[in-house]
Amino acid sequence: MRRFIGTYTTTPFKVRASPPFELLAFKMASDDEIIRKRLLIDGEGAGDDRRITTLLKSFLKWCNSSNLEEGESDAAYQKIQLQLAQCEFAIRKTQTVFEMNEHETENYQKVYDEIEQSITHAYEEIASCKAELQQAKRIRRNRQEYDALAKVIAKHPERQETLKQIEELDKELNSLTGTKESLLSKLELRQKQFHLLINTIHELQRMLEEDKTDSEGEPSSSSVAEGSFMDTS
């Protein structure tokens, strides 16, 4: 069994050396210095002041140069016209930018007003939703109370059945009242009879006592009579 051994080739690659940090810092500092000087000289006019200064210099040079040839004078004149056109274009551009900024400011003001109105409307909707939420909570609480009362009422019988029970209880009460009056009349009669019986018993006791007293007095009188009879004999 053969073994095949492959050959591998490696290609060298170059590593780029990064520039030193001091060089990068110097380049950034120089770029910042150039930008700062341009802003200090021109502001945000994109070279308008320099363009106007160049136009004035060219115009004064063209006016003061009397020994120029006709071709050179025409070239200088065309150059001045070109610079003047550039200045006019810059002015129109600046005016257009100014008008556009004013238009954008108006649009921003409209958008701000719309956003302000939307915020006010949102606050009103939030307040309305809060009121509706409170109303819904109150309705839910009332429904829960109604359900609880309904459950309590459902445990009791219906009104007709209750009225029927009340009528039956009234009848029973009337019957018991009649029974009570009858019993009271019977009790009064029995009390009278008992009182009469007591009086009769007392009367009988008195009569018995009188009879007893009479029976005890009769032997004494008979003994007296016998004694007198014996004396006479």
PDB file of C-alpha atoms in Angstrom:
ATOM      1  CA  MET A   1       0.000   0.000   0.000  1.00  0.00           C
ATOM      2  CA  ARG A   2       1.486   3.284  -1.132  1.00  0.00           C
ATOM      3  CA  ARG A   3       1.378   6.481   0.752  1.00  0.00           C
ATOM      4  CA  PHE A   4       1.216   9.704  -1.207  1.00  0.00           C
ATOM      5  CA  ILE A   5       2.869  12.585   0.513  1.00  0.00           C
ATOM      6  CA  GLY A   6       1.788  15.972  -0.803  1.00  0.00           C
ATOM      7  CA  THR A   7       3.960  19.026  -0.771  1.00  0.00           C
ATOM      8  CA  TYR A   8       2.556  22.189   0.764  1.00  0.00           C
ATOM      9  CA  THR A   9       3.869  25.597  -0.229  1.00  0.00           C
ATOM     10  CA  THR A  10       3.424  28.664   1.901  1.00  0.00           C
ATOM     11  CA  THR A  11       3.286  32.107   0.320  1.00  0.00           C
ATOM     12  CA  PRO A  12       4.819  34.820   2.452  1.00  0.00           C
ATOM     13  CA  PHE A  13       2.666  37.892   3.093  1.00  0.00           C
ATOM     14  CA  LYS A  14       3.747  41.351   3.998  1.00  0.00           C
ATOM     15  CA  VAL A  15       2.561  43.134   7.081  1.00  0.00           C
ATOM     16  CA  ARG A  16       2.002  46.823   6.582  1.00  0.00           C
ATOM     17  CA  ALA A  17       3.666  48.900   9.150  1.00  0.00           C
ATOM     18  CA  SER A  18       1.317  51.420  10.691  1.00  0.00           C
ATOM     19  CA  PRO A  19       2.489  55.004  10.634  1.00  0.00           C
ATOM     20  CA  PRO A  20       3.795  56.316  13.890  1.00  0.00           C
ATOM     21  CA  PHE A  21       1.329  57.884  16.278  1.00  0.00           C
ATOM     22  CA  GLU A  22       3.200  61.197  16.318  1.00  0.00           C
ATOM     23  CA  LEU A  23       2.749  61.575  12.538  1.00  0.00           C
ATOM     24  CA  LEU A  24      -0.991  60.907  12.753  1.00  0.00           C
ATOM     25  CA  ALA A  25      -1.384  63.355  15.613  1.00  0.00           C
ATOM     26  CA  PHE A  26       0.539  66.038  13.682  1.00  0.00           C
ATOM     27  CA  LYS A  27      -1.600  65.467  10.571  1.00  0.00           C
ATOM     28  CA  MET A  28      -4.843  65.698  12.554  1.00  0.00           C
ATOM     29  CA  ALA A  29      -3.612  68.828  14.311  1.00  0.00           C
ATOM     30  CA  SER A  30      -2.677  70.455  10.981  1.00  0.00           C
ATOM     31  CA  ASP A  31      -6.073  69.589   9.460  1.00  0.00           C
ATOM     32  CA  ASP A  32      -7.860  71.018  12.486  1.00  0.00           C
ATOM     33  CA  GLU A  33      -5.757  74.163  12.266  1.00  0.00           C
ATOM     34  CA  ILE A  34      -6.581  74.618   8.574  1.00  0.00           C
ATOM     35  CA  ILE A  35     -10.302  74.150   9.196  1.00  0.00           C
ATOM     36  CA  ARG A  36     -10.185  76.540  12.135  1.00  0.00           C
ATOM     37  CA  LYS A  37      -8.435  79.228  10.078  1.00  0.00           C
ATOM     38  CA  ARG A  38     -10.928  78.848   7.241  1.00  0.00           C
ATOM     39  CA  LEU A  39     -13.830  79.197   9.653  1.00  0.00           C
ATOM     40  CA  LEU A  40     -12.257  82.257  11.253  1.00  0.00           C
ATOM     41  CA  ILE A  41     -11.645  83.916   7.885  1.00  0.00           C
ATOM     42  CA  ASP A  42     -14.788  82.943   5.997  1.00  0.00           C
ATOM     43  CA  GLY A  43     -17.206  81.739   8.642  1.00  0.00           C
ATOM     44  CA  GLU A  44     -19.901  79.656   6.956  1.00  0.00           C
ATOM     45  CA  GLY A  45     -19.945  81.631   3.698  1.00  0.00           C
ATOM     46  CA  ALA A  46     -18.100  78.948   1.688  1.00  0.00           C
ATOM     47  CA  GLY A  47     -15.518  81.507   0.440  1.00  0.00           C
ATOM     48  CA  ASP A  48     -17.928  84.373  -0.300  1.00  0.00           C
ATOM     49  CA  ASP A  49     -15.793  87.033   1.370  1.00  0.00           C
ATOM     50  CA  ARG A  50     -12.685  85.871  -0.445  1.00  0.00           C
ATOM     51  CA  ARG A  51     -14.590  85.724  -3.730  1.00  0.00           C
ATOM     52  CA  ILE A  52     -15.849  89.292  -3.292  1.00  0.00           C
ATOM     53  CA  THR A  53     -12.357  90.466  -2.322  1.00  0.00           C
ATOM     54  CA  THR A  54     -10.905  88.803  -5.424  1.00  0.00           C
ATOM     55  CA  LEU A  55     -13.617  90.424  -7.562  1.00  0.00           C
ATOM     56  CA  LEU A  56     -12.814  93.875  -6.163  1.00  0.00           C
ATOM     57  CA  LYS A  57      -9.098  93.373  -6.716  1.00  0.00           C
ATOM     58  CA  SER A  58      -9.662  92.200 -10.279  1.00  0.00           C
ATOM     59  CA  PHE A  59     -12.008  95.101 -10.994  1.00  0.00           C
ATOM     60  CA  LEU A  60      -9.605  97.688  -9.559  1.00  0.00           C
ATOM     61  CA  LYS A  61      -6.704  96.110 -11.446  1.00  0.00           C
ATOM     62  CA  TRP A  62      -8.716  96.149 -14.682  1.00  0.00           C
ATOM     63  CA  CYS A  63      -9.733  99.774 -14.136  1.00  0.00           C
ATOM     64  CA  ASN A  64      -6.191 100.935 -13.329  1.00  0.00           C
ATOM     65  CA  SER A  65      -4.496  98.993 -16.134  1.00  0.00           C
ATOM     66  CA  SER A  66      -4.504 101.266 -19.181  1.00  0.00           C
ATOM     67  CA  ASN A  67      -1.638  99.649 -21.052  1.00  0.00           C
ATOM     68  CA  LEU A  68      -3.315  96.281 -21.574  1.00  0.00           C
ATOM     69  CA  GLU A  69      -3.928  94.953 -25.014  1.00  0.00           C
ATOM     70  CA  GLU A  70      -7.423  94.423 -26.342  1.00  0.00           C
ATOM     71  CA  GLY A  71      -7.315  90.650 -25.919  1.00  0.00           C
ATOM     72  CA  GLU A  72      -5.973  90.848 -22.392  1.00  0.00           C
ATOM     73  CA  SER A  73      -8.549  93.501 -21.500  1.00  0.00           C
ATOM     74  CA  ASP A  74     -11.355  91.331 -22.866  1.00  0.00           C
ATOM     75  CA  ALA A  75     -10.009  88.338 -20.966  1.00  0.00           C
ATOM     76  CA  ALA A  76      -9.831  90.373 -17.755  1.00  0.00           C
ATOM     77  CA  TYR A  77     -13.358  91.647 -18.421  1.00  0.00           C
ATOM     78  CA  GLN A  78     -14.643  88.128 -18.998  1.00  0.00           C
ATOM     79  CA  LYS A  79     -12.886  87.022 -15.828  1.00  0.00           C
ATOM     80  CA  ILE A  80     -14.582  89.845 -13.901  1.00  0.00           C
ATOM     81  CA  GLN A  81     -17.943  88.867 -15.419  1.00  0.00           C
ATOM     82  CA  LEU A  82     -17.347  85.273 -14.395  1.00  0.00           C
ATOM     83  CA  GLN A  83     -16.422  86.282 -10.851  1.00  0.00           C
ATOM     84  CA  LEU A  84     -19.441  88.591 -10.715  1.00  0.00           C
ATOM     85  CA  ALA A  85     -21.687  85.746 -11.891  1.00  0.00           C
ATOM     86  CA  GLN A  86     -20.193  83.520  -9.218  1.00  0.00           C
ATOM     87  CA  CYS A  87     -20.868  86.180  -6.584  1.00  0.00           C
ATOM     88  CA  GLU A  88     -24.449  86.634  -7.822  1.00  0.00           C
ATOM     89  CA  PHE A  89     -24.904  82.874  -7.801  1.00  0.00           C
ATOM     90  CA  ALA A  90     -23.560  82.742  -4.242  1.00  0.00           C
ATOM     91  CA  ILE A  91     -25.942  85.551  -3.241  1.00  0.00           C
ATOM     92  CA  ARG A  92     -28.905  83.796  -4.853  1.00  0.00           C
ATOM     93  CA  LYS A  93     -27.811  80.561  -3.223  1.00  0.00           C
ATOM     94  CA  THR A  94     -27.574  82.256   0.163  1.00  0.00           C
ATOM     95  CA  GLN A  95     -30.971  83.892  -0.377  1.00  0.00           C
ATOM     96  CA  THR A  96     -32.439  80.552  -1.395  1.00  0.00           C
ATOM     97  CA  VAL A  97     -30.932  78.884   1.666  1.00  0.00           C
ATOM     98  CA  PHE A  98     -32.298  81.697   3.826  1.00  0.00           C
ATOM     99  CA  GLU A  99     -35.775  81.350   2.328  1.00  0.00           C
ATOM    100  CA  MET A 100     -35.553  77.594   2.657  1.00  0.00           C
ATOM    101  CA  ASN A 101     -34.535  77.975   6.302  1.00  0.00           C
ATOM    102  CA  GLU A 102     -37.475  80.302   6.903  1.00  0.00           C
ATOM    103  CA  HIS A 103     -39.770  77.826   5.180  1.00  0.00           C
ATOM    104  CA  GLU A 104     -38.328  75.002   7.250  1.00  0.00           C
ATOM    105  CA  THR A 105     -38.752  77.135  10.372  1.00  0.00           C
ATOM    106  CA  GLU A 106     -42.416  77.652   9.488  1.00  0.00           C
ATOM    107  CA  ASN A 107     -42.782  73.938   8.833  1.00  0.00           C
ATOM    108  CA  TYR A 108     -41.101  73.154  12.138  1.00  0.00           C
ATOM    109  CA  GLN A 109     -43.433  75.617  13.860  1.00  0.00           C
ATOM    110  CA  LYS A 110     -46.429  73.918  12.238  1.00  0.00           C
ATOM    111  CA  VAL A 111     -45.100  70.521  13.241  1.00  0.00           C
ATOM    112  CA  TYR A 112     -44.491  71.849  16.757  1.00  0.00           C
ATOM    113  CA  ASP A 113     -48.052  73.202  16.917  1.00  0.00           C
ATOM    114  CA  GLU A 114     -49.412  69.897  15.622  1.00  0.00           C
ATOM    115  CA  ILE A 115     -47.349  67.986  18.172  1.00  0.00           C
ATOM    116  CA  GLU A 116     -48.530  70.368  20.895  1.00  0.00           C
ATOM    117  CA  GLN A 117     -52.133  69.829  19.834  1.00  0.00           C
ATOM    118  CA  SER A 118     -51.547  66.084  19.707  1.00  0.00           C
ATOM    119  CA  ILE A 119     -50.079  66.166  23.211  1.00  0.00           C
ATOM    120  CA  THR A 120     -53.031  68.224  24.468  1.00  0.00           C
ATOM    121  CA  HIS A 121     -55.452  65.841  22.755  1.00  0.00           C
ATOM    122  CA  ALA A 122     -53.562  62.889  24.234  1.00  0.00           C
ATOM    123  CA  TYR A 123     -53.826  64.423  27.724  1.00  0.00           C
ATOM    124  CA  GLU A 124     -57.559  64.944  27.180  1.00  0.00           C
ATOM    125  CA  GLU A 125     -57.959  61.361  25.991  1.00  0.00           C
ATOM    126  CA  ILE A 126     -55.969  60.121  28.996  1.00  0.00           C
ATOM    127  CA  ALA A 127     -58.206  62.130  31.340  1.00  0.00           C
ATOM    128  CA  SER A 128     -61.302  60.805  29.553  1.00  0.00           C
ATOM    129  CA  CYS A 129     -59.967  57.244  29.732  1.00  0.00           C
ATOM    130  CA  LYS A 130     -59.268  57.685  33.446  1.00  0.00           C
ATOM    131  CA  ALA A 131     -62.842  58.893  33.981  1.00  0.00           C
ATOM    132  CA  GLU A 132     -64.172  55.957  31.946  1.00  0.00           C
ATOM    133  CA  LEU A 133     -61.950  53.609  33.946  1.00  0.00           C
ATOM    134  CA  GLN A 134     -63.303  54.980  37.228  1.00  0.00           C
ATOM    135  CA  GLN A 135     -66.851  54.632  35.879  1.00  0.00           C
ATOM    136  CA  ALA A 136     -66.135  51.058  34.787  1.00  0.00           C
ATOM    137  CA  LYS A 137     -64.661  50.243  38.209  1.00  0.00           C
ATOM    138  CA  ARG A 138     -67.724  51.723  39.924  1.00  0.00           C
ATOM    139  CA  ILE A 139     -70.069  49.755  37.639  1.00  0.00           C
ATOM    140  CA  ARG A 140     -68.081  46.579  38.278  1.00  0.00           C
ATOM    141  CA  ARG A 141     -68.192  47.152  42.044  1.00  0.00           C
ATOM    142  CA  ASN A 142     -71.956  47.774  41.878  1.00  0.00           C
ATOM    143  CA  ARG A 143     -72.440  44.620  39.823  1.00  0.00           C
ATOM    144  CA  GLN A 144     -70.459  42.614  42.346  1.00  0.00           C
ATOM    145  CA  GLU A 145     -72.610  44.021  45.150  1.00  0.00           C
ATOM    146  CA  TYR A 146     -75.751  43.268  43.133  1.00  0.00           C
ATOM    147  CA  ASP A 147     -74.564  39.700  42.536  1.00  0.00           C
ATOM    148  CA  ALA A 148     -73.869  39.240  46.254  1.00  0.00           C
ATOM    149  CA  LEU A 149     -77.325  40.593  47.140  1.00  0.00           C
ATOM    150  CA  ALA A 150     -78.896  38.403  44.460  1.00  0.00           C
ATOM    151  CA  LYS A 151     -77.213  35.334  45.962  1.00  0.00           C
ATOM    152  CA  VAL A 152     -78.496  36.282  49.421  1.00  0.00           C
ATOM    153  CA  ILE A 153     -82.001  36.904  48.052  1.00  0.00           C
ATOM    154  CA  ALA A 154     -81.918  33.633  46.121  1.00  0.00           C
ATOM    155  CA  LYS A 155     -81.435  31.762  49.406  1.00  0.00           C
ATOM    156  CA  HIS A 156     -84.796  33.081  50.665  1.00  0.00           C
ATOM    157  CA  PRO A 157     -88.203  31.987  49.306  1.00  0.00           C
ATOM    158  CA  GLU A 158     -90.169  34.016  46.807  1.00  0.00           C
ATOM    159  CA  ARG A 159     -92.428  36.903  47.768  1.00  0.00           C
ATOM    160  CA  GLN A 160     -95.693  35.060  47.088  1.00  0.00           C
ATOM    161  CA  GLU A 161     -94.570  32.113  49.153  1.00  0.00           C
ATOM    162  CA  THR A 162     -93.463  34.465  51.917  1.00  0.00           C
ATOM    163  CA  LEU A 163     -96.840  36.246  51.844  1.00  0.00           C
ATOM    164  CA  LYS A 164     -98.573  32.874  51.977  1.00  0.00           C
ATOM    165  CA  GLN A 165     -96.491  31.881  54.984  1.00  0.00           C
ATOM    166  CA  ILE A 166     -97.291  35.231  56.615  1.00  0.00           C
ATOM    167  CA  GLU A 167    -101.028  34.655  56.050  1.00  0.00           C
ATOM    168  CA  GLU A 168    -100.770  31.178  57.544  1.00  0.00           C
ATOM    169  CA  LEU A 169     -98.870  32.570  60.511  1.00  0.00           C
ATOM    170  CA  ASP A 170    -101.527  35.290  60.928  1.00  0.00           C
ATOM    171  CA  LYS A 171    -104.251  32.648  60.912  1.00  0.00           C
ATOM    172  CA  GLU A 172    -102.320  30.576  63.413  1.00  0.00           C
ATOM    173  CA  LEU A 173    -101.766  33.675  65.546  1.00  0.00           C
ATOM    174  CA  ASN A 174    -105.477  34.504  65.458  1.00  0.00           C
ATOM    175  CA  SER A 175    -106.293  30.916  66.389  1.00  0.00           C
ATOM    176  CA  LEU A 176    -103.804  31.030  69.238  1.00  0.00           C
ATOM    177  CA  THR A 177    -105.238  34.375  70.348  1.00  0.00           C
ATOM    178  CA  GLY A 178    -108.739  32.861  70.424  1.00  0.00           C
ATOM    179  CA  THR A 179    -107.426  29.860  72.322  1.00  0.00           C
ATOM    180  CA  LYS A 180    -105.696  32.190  74.759  1.00  0.00           C
ATOM    181  CA  GLU A 181    -108.896  34.160  75.359  1.00  0.00           C
ATOM    182  CA  SER A 182    -110.859  30.926  75.848  1.00  0.00           C
ATOM    183  CA  LEU A 183    -108.269  29.636  78.285  1.00  0.00           C
ATOM    184  CA  LEU A 184    -108.246  32.957  80.121  1.00  0.00           C
ATOM    185  CA  SER A 185    -112.040  32.861  80.447  1.00  0.00           C
ATOM    186  CA  LYS A 186    -111.880  29.255  81.683  1.00  0.00           C
ATOM    187  CA  LEU A 187    -109.130  30.217  84.109  1.00  0.00           C
ATOM    188  CA  GLU A 188    -111.225  33.087  85.409  1.00  0.00           C
ATOM    189  CA  LEU A 189    -114.204  30.746  85.798  1.00  0.00           C
ATOM    190  CA  ARG A 190    -112.060  28.182  87.606  1.00  0.00           C
ATOM    191  CA  GLN A 191    -110.700  30.907  89.866  1.00  0.00           C
ATOM    192  CA  LYS A 192    -114.236  31.956  90.739  1.00  0.00           C
ATOM    193  CA  GLN A 193    -115.237  28.345  91.342  1.00  0.00           C
ATOM    194  CA  PHE A 194    -112.145  27.787  93.445  1.00  0.00           C
ATOM    195  CA  HIS A 195    -112.867  30.924  95.434  1.00  0.00           C
ATOM    196  CA  LEU A 196    -116.427  29.753  95.971  1.00  0.00           C
ATOM    197  CA  LEU A 197    -115.138  26.337  96.999  1.00  0.00           C
ATOM    198  CA  ILE A 198    -112.742  27.912  99.476  1.00  0.00           C
ATOM    199  CA  ASN A 199    -115.541  30.002 100.921  1.00  0.00           C
ATOM    200  CA  THR A 200    -117.752  26.915 101.179  1.00  0.00           C
ATOM    201  CA  ILE A 201    -114.972  24.989 102.906  1.00  0.00           C
ATOM    202  CA  HIS A 202    -114.458  27.836 105.361  1.00  0.00           C
ATOM    203  CA  GLU A 203    -118.178  27.943 106.003  1.00  0.00           C
ATOM    204  CA  LEU A 204    -118.302  24.188 106.589  1.00  0.00           C
ATOM    205  CA  GLN A 205    -115.346  24.419 108.966  1.00  0.00           C
ATOM    206  CA  ARG A 206    -117.082  27.161 110.875  1.00  0.00           C
ATOM    207  CA  MET A 207    -120.280  25.114 111.061  1.00  0.00           C
ATOM    208  CA  LEU A 208    -118.356  22.049 112.208  1.00  0.00           C
ATOM    209  CA  GLU A 209    -116.628  24.047 114.882  1.00  0.00           C
ATOM    210  CA  GLU A 210    -119.976  25.393 116.069  1.00  0.00           C
ATOM    211  CA  ASP A 211    -121.449  21.888 116.113  1.00  0.00           C
ATOM    212  CA  LYS A 212    -118.466  20.649 118.065  1.00  0.00           C
ATOM    213  CA  THR A 213    -118.805  23.450 120.541  1.00  0.00           C
ATOM    214  CA  ASP A 214    -122.506  22.684 120.989  1.00  0.00           C
ATOM    215  CA  SER A 215    -121.839  18.984 121.476  1.00  0.00           C
ATOM    216  CA  GLU A 216    -119.276  19.673 124.182  1.00  0.00           C
ATOM    217  CA  GLY A 217    -121.708  21.960 126.122  1.00  0.00           C
ATOM    218  CA  GLU A 218    -124.577  19.397 126.411  1.00  0.00           C
ATOM    219  CA  PRO A 219    -122.862  16.811 128.804  1.00  0.00           C
ATOM    220  CA  SER A 220    -122.084  19.448 131.416  1.00  0.00           C
ATOM    221  CA  SER A 221    -125.734  20.445 131.681  1.00  0.00           C
ATOM    222  CA  SER A 222    -126.878  16.795 132.124  1.00  0.00           C
ATOM    223  CA  SER A 223    -124.381  16.219 134.909  1.00  0.00           C
ATOM    224  CA  VAL A 224    -125.690  19.260 136.756  1.00  0.00           C
ATOM    225  CA  ALA A 225    -129.214  17.938 136.466  1.00  0.00           C
ATOM    226  CA  GLU A 226    -128.208  14.536 137.886  1.00  0.00           C
ATOM    227  CA  GLY A 227    -126.513  16.158 140.860  1.00  0.00           C
ATOM    228  CA  SER A 228    -129.574  18.108 141.754  1.00  0.00           C
ATOM    229  CA  PHE A 229    -131.692  14.994 141.487  1.00  0.00           C
ATOM    230  CA  MET A 230    -129.434  13.131 143.861  1.00  0.00           C
ATOM    231  CA  ASP A 231    -129.582  15.913 146.386  1.00  0.00           C
ATOM    232  CA  THR A 232    -133.341  15.898 146.476  1.00  0.00           C
ATOM    233  CA  SER A 233    -133.449  12.232 147.094  1.00  0.00           C
TER     234      SER A 233
END
